[in-house]
Coordinates of C-alpha atoms (C1' of nucleotides) in Angstrom, one line a residue:
Chain A
X1 CA 66.5 239.1 54.6
X2 CA 66.2 235.5 53.6
X3 CA 63.0 235.7 55.5
X4 CA 60.6 233.2 54.0
X5 CA 58.4 234.7 51.4
X6 CA 54.7 235.0 52.2
X7 CA 54.0 232.4 49.5
X8 CA 56.4 229.8 51.0
X9 CA 55.0 230.5 54.5
X10 CA 51.4 229.9 53.3
X11 CA 52.0 226.9 51.1
X12 CA 52.2 224.3 53.9
X13 CA 49.1 225.8 55.6
X14 CA 47.2 225.4 52.3
X15 CA 48.5 221.9 51.8
X16 CA 47.4 221.0 55.3
X17 CA 43.9 222.3 54.5
X18 CA 43.7 220.2 51.4
X19 CA 44.9 217.1 53.2
X20 CA 42.3 217.6 56.0
X21 CA 39.3 218.5 53.9
X22 CA 40.1 216.8 50.6
X23 CA 39.1 219.9 48.7
X24 CA 40.2 223.4 47.8
X25 CA 39.4 226.3 50.1
X26 CA 37.0 229.0 49.1
X27 CA 38.1 232.6 49.2
X28 CA 36.5 233.1 52.6
X29 CA 38.3 230.1 53.9
X30 CA 41.5 231.5 52.5
X31 CA 40.8 234.6 54.4
X32 CA 40.6 232.8 57.7
X33 CA 43.4 230.4 56.8
X34 CA 45.9 233.3 56.3
X35 CA 44.2 235.9 58.5
X36 CA 43.5 238.4 55.8
X37 CA 40.3 240.5 56.0
X38 CA 39.9 241.3 52.3
X39 CA 38.3 239.1 49.7
X40 CA 40.5 240.8 47.2
X41 CA 43.6 239.7 49.0
X42 CA 42.3 236.2 49.2
X43 CA 41.6 236.3 45.4
X44 CA 45.1 237.4 44.7
X45 CA 46.6 234.7 47.0
X46 CA 44.4 232.1 45.3
X47 CA 45.6 233.3 41.9
X48 CA 49.2 232.8 43.0
X49 CA 48.5 229.2 44.1
X50 CA 46.7 228.5 40.9
X51 CA 49.7 229.8 39.0
X52 CA 52.0 227.6 41.1
X53 CA 49.8 224.6 40.5
X54 CA 48.9 224.1 44.1
X55 CA 45.3 224.8 43.2
X56 CA 43.3 224.6 40.1
X57 CA 39.9 225.9 38.9
X58 CA 36.7 224.2 37.8
X59 CA 35.1 225.2 34.6
X60 CA 33.1 227.9 36.4
X61 CA 36.0 229.5 38.2
X62 CA 35.7 227.7 41.6
X63 CA 38.9 226.6 43.2
X64 CA 39.7 223.0 43.1
X65 CA 42.5 220.5 43.8
X66 CA 44.7 220.0 40.8
X67 CA 44.9 216.5 39.2
X68 CA 48.4 215.7 40.3
X69 CA 47.5 216.2 43.9
X70 CA 44.5 213.9 43.8
X71 CA 44.1 210.2 44.5
X72 CA 45.1 208.5 41.3
X73 CA 42.7 206.0 39.8
X74 CA 45.0 203.3 38.4
X75 CA 44.0 201.2 35.4
X76 CA 43.9 197.6 36.2
X77 CA 45.4 195.2 33.7
X78 CA 44.7 191.5 33.8
X79 CA 48.0 189.6 34.4
X80 CA 51.6 189.6 33.3
X81 CA 50.8 187.0 30.7
X82 CA 48.2 189.2 29.1
X83 CA 50.4 192.2 28.6
X84 CA 49.4 195.7 27.9
X85 CA 46.1 196.6 26.3
X86 CA 45.8 198.4 23.0
X87 CA 44.7 202.1 23.2
X88 CA 41.2 201.0 22.1
X89 CA 40.8 198.6 25.0
X90 CA 42.3 201.0 27.5
X91 CA 39.1 203.0 27.9
X92 CA 37.3 200.0 29.1
X93 CA 39.7 199.2 31.9
X94 CA 38.4 199.3 35.4
X95 CA 40.2 201.7 37.7
X96 CA 41.0 201.6 41.4
X97 CA 42.9 203.9 43.8
X98 CA 45.5 202.3 46.0
X99 CA 43.6 203.5 49.0
X100 CA 40.4 201.8 47.9
X101 CA 42.4 198.6 47.3
X102 CA 44.5 198.5 50.4
X103 CA 42.9 200.5 53.2
X104 CA 39.8 199.2 54.9
X105 CA 40.0 201.2 58.1
X106 CA 41.9 204.5 57.6
X107 CA 41.9 205.6 61.3
X108 CA 43.6 202.5 62.5
X109 CA 46.0 201.8 59.7
X110 CA 49.7 202.6 59.9
X111 CA 52.8 202.3 57.7
X112 CA 55.7 200.5 59.2
X113 CA 59.2 199.8 57.8
X114 CA 60.4 196.2 58.0
X115 CA 63.8 195.5 59.6
X116 CA 65.4 192.1 59.7
X117 CA 64.8 189.0 57.6
X118 CA 62.5 187.0 59.9
X119 CA 59.7 186.9 57.3
X120 CA 61.8 186.5 54.2
X121 CA 60.4 183.2 53.2
X122 CA 56.9 184.8 53.1
X123 CA 58.3 187.3 50.6
X124 CA 58.6 190.1 53.2
X125 CA 62.0 191.6 52.7
X126 CA 64.0 194.0 54.9
X127 CA 63.3 197.5 53.7
X128 CA 59.7 196.7 52.7
X129 CA 56.9 198.7 54.0
X130 CA 53.9 197.0 55.6
X131 CA 50.4 198.4 56.2
X132 CA 49.4 197.4 59.7
X133 CA 45.8 197.5 61.0
X134 CA 45.7 198.1 64.7
X135 CA 43.2 196.5 67.0
X136 CA 42.2 193.8 64.5
X137 CA 41.8 190.3 65.8
X138 CA 44.5 188.0 64.5
X139 CA 43.5 184.7 62.9
X140 CA 45.6 181.6 62.3
X141 CA 48.2 182.2 59.7
X142 CA 48.0 186.1 59.9
X143 CA 51.2 188.1 59.9
X144 CA 51.2 190.1 63.1
X145 CA 53.1 192.8 64.8
X146 CA 53.6 191.6 68.4
X147 CA 55.3 192.7 71.5
X148 CA 56.7 189.7 73.2
X149 CA 58.3 190.1 76.6
X150 CA 59.0 193.8 75.7
X151 CA 60.4 193.1 72.2
X152 CA 58.7 194.2 69.0
X153 CA 58.6 191.6 66.3
X154 CA 56.8 190.6 63.1
X155 CA 55.7 186.9 62.9
X156 CA 53.1 184.5 61.7
X157 CA 50.4 184.0 64.3
X158 CA 49.0 180.6 65.3
X159 CA 46.7 179.6 68.1
X160 CA 46.0 176.0 69.1
X161 CA 45.1 173.9 72.3
X162 CA 48.6 174.5 73.7
X163 CA 48.3 178.3 73.4
X164 CA 49.7 180.9 71.1
X165 CA 52.8 180.5 69.1
X166 CA 54.6 183.0 66.8
X167 CA 56.4 181.5 63.8
X168 CA 59.0 183.3 61.7
X169 CA 59.2 182.7 58.0
X170 CA 62.9 181.9 58.0
X171 CA 64.5 178.7 59.0
X172 CA 67.3 180.6 60.8
X173 CA 64.9 181.5 63.5
X174 CA 62.7 179.4 65.8
X175 CA 59.1 179.5 66.9
X176 CA 58.3 181.7 69.8
X177 CA 56.0 180.7 72.6
X178 CA 55.7 183.8 74.7
X179 CA 56.6 183.3 78.3
X180 CA 55.5 186.3 80.2
X181 CA 53.7 188.9 78.2
X182 CA 52.3 188.9 74.7
X183 CA 50.4 191.7 73.0
X184 CA 49.3 191.4 69.4
X185 CA 49.4 195.0 68.4
X186 CA 48.3 194.8 64.9
X187 CA 47.7 192.6 61.8
X188 CA 49.8 193.1 58.7
X189 CA 47.2 193.8 55.9
X190 CA 49.5 194.4 53.0
X191 CA 53.1 194.5 52.0
X192 CA 54.6 197.2 49.8
X193 CA 58.0 197.3 48.2
X194 CA 59.3 200.3 46.3
X195 CA 61.7 199.2 43.6
X196 CA 62.7 202.3 41.7
Chain B
X1 CA 10.5 194.1 38.7
X2 CA 14.1 193.5 39.7
X3 CA 14.9 196.4 37.5
X4 CA 17.8 198.3 38.9
X5 CA 16.6 201.2 41.1
X6 CA 17.4 204.6 39.7
X7 CA 19.8 205.1 42.7
X8 CA 21.8 202.0 41.9
X9 CA 21.9 202.9 38.2
X10 CA 23.2 206.4 39.0
X11 CA 25.7 205.4 41.7
X12 CA 28.5 204.2 39.3
X13 CA 28.0 207.3 37.2
X14 CA 28.6 209.5 40.2
X15 CA 31.5 207.5 41.3
X16 CA 33.0 207.9 37.9
X17 CA 32.6 211.6 38.1
X18 CA 34.3 211.8 41.5
X19 CA 37.1 209.6 40.2
X20 CA 37.7 211.8 37.2
X21 CA 37.3 215.2 38.7
X22 CA 38.5 214.5 42.3
X23 CA 35.5 216.5 43.6
X24 CA 31.8 216.4 44.1
X25 CA 29.5 217.6 41.3
X26 CA 27.4 220.7 41.6
X27 CA 23.6 220.5 41.1
X28 CA 24.0 221.6 37.5
X29 CA 26.6 218.9 36.9
X30 CA 24.2 216.4 38.5
X31 CA 21.6 217.5 36.0
X32 CA 23.7 216.9 33.0
X33 CA 25.2 213.7 34.6
X34 CA 21.8 212.1 34.9
X35 CA 20.0 214.0 32.2
X36 CA 17.4 215.6 34.3
X37 CA 16.3 219.1 33.6
X38 CA 15.2 220.4 37.0
X39 CA 17.4 221.7 39.7
X40 CA 14.9 220.4 42.2
X41 CA 15.4 216.9 40.9
X42 CA 19.1 217.3 41.1
X43 CA 18.8 218.6 44.7
X44 CA 16.7 215.5 45.7
X45 CA 19.2 213.2 44.0
X46 CA 22.1 214.9 45.8
X47 CA 20.2 214.5 49.1
X48 CA 19.9 210.8 48.5
X49 CA 23.6 210.4 47.8
X50 CA 24.4 212.4 50.9
X51 CA 22.2 210.2 52.9
X52 CA 23.9 207.1 51.4
X53 CA 27.3 208.6 52.3
X54 CA 28.4 208.8 48.6
X55 CA 28.5 212.5 48.9
X56 CA 29.0 214.9 51.9
X57 CA 28.4 218.6 52.5
X58 CA 30.7 221.4 53.3
X59 CA 29.9 223.7 56.2
X60 CA 28.1 226.0 53.8
X61 CA 26.0 223.3 52.1
X62 CA 28.1 222.8 49.1
X63 CA 28.5 219.2 47.9
X64 CA 31.8 217.5 48.7
X65 CA 33.5 214.1 48.7
X66 CA 33.1 212.3 52.0
X67 CA 36.1 211.5 54.1
X68 CA 36.1 207.8 53.5
X69 CA 36.3 208.3 49.8
X70 CA 39.3 210.5 50.0
X71 CA 43.0 209.8 49.8
X72 CA 44.0 208.6 53.2
X73 CA 47.1 210.2 54.8
X74 CA 48.7 207.3 56.6
X75 CA 50.8 207.8 59.7
X76 CA 54.3 206.6 59.3
X77 CA 55.9 204.6 62.1
X78 CA 59.6 204.0 62.2
X79 CA 60.3 200.3 62.1
X80 CA 59.1 197.0 63.4
X81 CA 61.6 197.1 66.2
X82 CA 60.3 200.4 67.4
X83 CA 56.7 199.3 67.7
X84 CA 53.7 201.5 68.0
X85 CA 53.8 205.1 69.3
X86 CA 52.0 206.2 72.4
X87 CA 48.9 208.4 71.8
X88 CA 51.0 211.4 72.8
X89 CA 53.6 210.8 70.2
X90 CA 51.1 209.9 67.5
X91 CA 50.2 213.5 66.8
X92 CA 53.8 214.2 65.8
X93 CA 53.9 211.5 63.1
X94 CA 54.4 212.3 59.5
X95 CA 51.7 211.3 57.1
X96 CA 51.8 210.2 53.5
X97 CA 49.2 208.9 51.1
X98 CA 50.0 205.7 49.2
X99 CA 49.7 207.7 46.0
X100 CA 52.3 210.2 47.0
X101 CA 54.5 207.3 48.1
X102 CA 54.2 205.0 45.1
X103 CA 53.0 206.9 42.0
X104 CA 55.4 209.3 40.3
X105 CA 53.6 209.4 36.9
X106 CA 49.9 208.7 37.2
X107 CA 49.1 208.8 33.5
X108 CA 51.6 206.0 32.6
X109 CA 51.2 203.8 35.7
X110 CA 49.2 200.5 35.7
X111 CA 48.3 197.8 38.1
X112 CA 49.2 194.3 36.9
X113 CA 48.5 190.9 38.6
X114 CA 51.5 188.6 38.9
X115 CA 51.1 185.0 37.5
X116 CA 53.8 182.4 37.9
X117 CA 56.8 182.1 40.1
X118 CA 59.5 183.4 37.9
X119 CA 60.4 186.2 40.3
X120 CA 59.9 184.4 43.5
X121 CA 63.5 184.8 44.7
X122 CA 63.1 188.5 44.4
X123 CA 60.1 188.3 46.8
X124 CA 57.5 188.8 44.0
X125 CA 55.0 186.0 44.5
X126 CA 52.2 184.7 42.3
X127 CA 49.0 186.7 43.1
X128 CA 51.0 189.9 44.0
X129 CA 50.1 193.1 42.3
X130 CA 52.8 195.2 40.7
X131 CA 52.7 198.9 39.7
X132 CA 54.2 199.2 36.2
X133 CA 55.3 202.4 34.7
X134 CA 55.1 202.3 31.0
X135 CA 57.6 204.0 28.7
X136 CA 60.2 204.3 31.4
X137 CA 63.8 203.4 30.3
X138 CA 65.0 200.2 32.0
X139 CA 68.3 200.2 33.8
X140 CA 70.5 197.3 34.8
X141 CA 68.8 195.3 37.5
X142 CA 65.3 196.7 37.0
X143 CA 62.4 194.4 37.1
X144 CA 60.6 194.8 33.7
X145 CA 57.5 193.7 31.9
X146 CA 58.7 192.6 28.4
X147 CA 57.3 191.0 25.3
X148 CA 59.8 188.5 24.0
X149 CA 59.0 186.8 20.7
X150 CA 55.3 187.4 21.3
X151 CA 55.3 186.3 24.9
X152 CA 54.7 188.5 27.9
X153 CA 56.9 188.0 30.9
X154 CA 58.4 189.7 34.0
X155 CA 62.1 189.4 34.4
X156 CA 65.2 191.3 35.6
X157 CA 66.7 193.4 32.9
X158 CA 70.5 193.5 32.1
X159 CA 72.3 195.0 29.3
X160 CA 76.0 194.4 28.6
X161 CA 78.4 194.3 25.6
X162 CA 76.8 191.1 24.3
X163 CA 73.3 192.6 24.3
X164 CA 70.2 192.4 26.5
X165 CA 69.4 189.5 28.7
X166 CA 66.4 188.9 30.9
X167 CA 67.0 186.9 34.1
X168 CA 64.3 185.3 36.1
X169 CA 64.6 185.3 39.9
X170 CA 64.0 181.5 40.2
X171 CA 66.6 178.8 39.6
X172 CA 64.0 176.7 37.9
X173 CA 64.1 179.1 34.9
X174 CA 66.9 180.1 32.7
X175 CA 68.1 183.4 31.4
X176 CA 66.5 184.7 28.2
X177 CA 68.4 186.2 25.3
X178 CA 65.8 187.4 22.9
X179 CA 66.1 186.0 19.4
X180 CA 63.8 187.9 17.3
X181 CA 61.8 190.7 19.0
X182 CA 62.1 192.3 22.3
X183 CA 60.0 195.1 23.7
X184 CA 60.4 196.4 27.2
X185 CA 56.9 197.6 27.8
X186 CA 57.3 198.9 31.3
X187 CA 59.4 199.0 34.5
X188 CA 58.0 197.5 37.7
X189 CA 58.1 200.4 40.3
X190 CA 56.6 198.7 43.2
X191 CA 55.2 195.4 44.5
X192 CA 52.0 195.2 46.5
X193 CA 50.7 192.1 48.3
X194 CA 47.3 192.1 50.0
X195 CA 47.4 189.7 52.9
X196 CA 44.0 190.0 54.6
Chain C
dC1 C1' 63.8 260.8 51.2
dC2 C1' 61.3 259.3 47.0
dG3 C1' 59.1 256.6 43.8
dA4 C1' 57.8 252.0 42.4
dA5 C1' 56.1 247.8 43.6
dT6 C1' 53.6 245.0 46.5
dA7 C1' 50.2 243.8 50.1
dC8 C1' 46.1 244.7 52.1
dA9 C1' 41.1 246.6 53.2
dG10 C1' 36.5 247.6 52.0
dA11 C1' 32.7 247.8 49.1
dA12 C1' 30.0 247.0 44.9
dC13 C1' 29.2 243.7 41.7
dA14 C1' 28.3 239.4 38.9
dA15 C1' 28.0 234.7 38.6
dA16 C1' 27.3 230.2 40.5
dA17 C1' 25.2 226.9 43.8
dG18 C1' 21.6 225.3 46.5
dT19 C1' 16.6 225.7 48.4
dT20 C1' 11.9 225.9 48.1
dC21 C1' 7.5 226.3 46.0
dT22 C1' 3.9 224.7 42.7
dA23 C1' 2.5 221.6 39.4
dT24 C1' 2.6 217.6 36.2
dA25 C1' 3.8 212.9 34.9
dA26 C1' 4.9 208.1 36.0
dT27 C1' 4.6 204.1 39.0
dC28 C1' 2.7 201.0 42.2
dA29 C1' -0.1 198.5 45.5
dT30 C1' -4.8 197.4 46.4
Chain D
dA1 C1' -9.7 202.1 38.4
dT2 C1' -8.1 204.7 42.4
dG3 C1' -5.5 206.8 45.7
dA4 C1' -0.8 207.1 47.3
dT5 C1' 3.8 207.6 46.3
dT6 C1' 7.6 208.9 43.7
dA7 C1' 10.1 211.2 40.0
dT8 C1' 10.4 215.2 37.4
dA9 C1' 9.9 220.1 35.5
dG10 C1' 10.0 225.0 36.0
dA11 C1' 10.6 229.2 38.2
dA12 C1' 11.5 232.3 42.0
dC13 C1' 14.6 233.0 45.6
dT14 C1' 18.7 233.0 49.1
dT15 C1' 23.3 232.3 50.0
dT16 C1' 27.8 231.5 48.6
dT17 C1' 31.6 232.3 45.7
dG18 C1' 34.6 234.9 43.0
dT19 C1' 35.8 239.5 40.5
dT20 C1' 36.8 244.2 40.2
dC21 C1' 37.3 248.9 41.5
dT22 C1' 39.2 252.4 44.6
dG23 C1' 42.1 253.7 48.2
dT24 C1' 45.6 253.0 51.9
dA25 C1' 49.8 250.8 54.2
dT26 C1' 54.1 248.7 53.7
dT27 C1' 58.4 247.5 51.8
dC28 C1' 62.4 248.2 49.2
dG29 C1' 66.1 249.9 46.1
dG30 C1' 68.4 254.0 44.9

DNA sequence: CCGAATACAGAACAAAAGTTCTATAATCAT
DNA sequence: ATGATTATAGAACTTTTGTTCTGTATTCGG
């Protein structure tokens, strides 16, 4: 045996559906998702997923995405100096999801891991993750992902009368003035560091 | 005139519902949301929101959350050195939402704006946003939000035989050994910097 | 092989969700 | 004031969605 249980087989398919549609499937969609012909079977399958917490139900019995799988609206506090609000104030706080905050163009945005310390003086450390928007036009001072003479690198972008130059944020490295080929592949829109 | 249009008045209410439930309302829910008694009215209101892109429809006419308002699964590239994948490779990329990546405990996580340069040597700059998890136990080396003698501050946390000390990441400031009161209000889980 | 448990099919059913029709009130420009 | 436009109410109706019942395969341990 050790054959994967039906449940385990179906779980990733369901998760994929939720990712793609942003909502829970209906029983009919479960039928076509798992190639079962009976609504009863679909209902039983749905029940298992609800039990497992992969799906939830609305007040009227419809299938829904459970809270923990949803985009989290984070409460926004003022500043470090202000500290945490009292429970009474907390209800008044504005909320924002990280997506809303950081991603303007979902189709062209990528996550990229930072290697090396060439941007360390700009507070971009090795191991950080950056969100890169592809196809965006770089402006002076932007942090860009560029391909210079076949090498991929992250630098500050500047353009003046004498052409384009790429400046690292680390005195150990020197400014690059591309000789042969230069492609600005994307602009770094945000920096993310996971601490714990 | 200049009175807010009904539509503009209702928009934040709807957005709040979507935020809270993670799904689109039904016509009946629209009725109670906007205090209208007719299903027809609700249907018309829904139509307006669909037109405006605030809501969408499933293949069977049910109301849904539109793609741009959903959690965005970002494609994960390897590292800066590897550059961007070719279109052929792109389909194979793993995806992750920022929520999945950064938020372990949604109920106790807050966004907080960084003021001051006390953590600058740890790559946390003024203007950055940090995600703070409240109620988490701090471990040696963690970055914490603390309330020392009535003052809110962000520091590195250390605990040894002589007690707790809070160290800034900036030589301009000195280590704090709390005299009267110390409350570790939260642990900084991640740092976010929006560049463009 | 046998019985129990599980998975599935098919159909009838009940409830929910959305559409459409008619009619009344409110608003607004002229 | 008047006609046009818009917002709303109420009800009938269609479609979708989910439940439940009955019966048939399939699997699995002994």
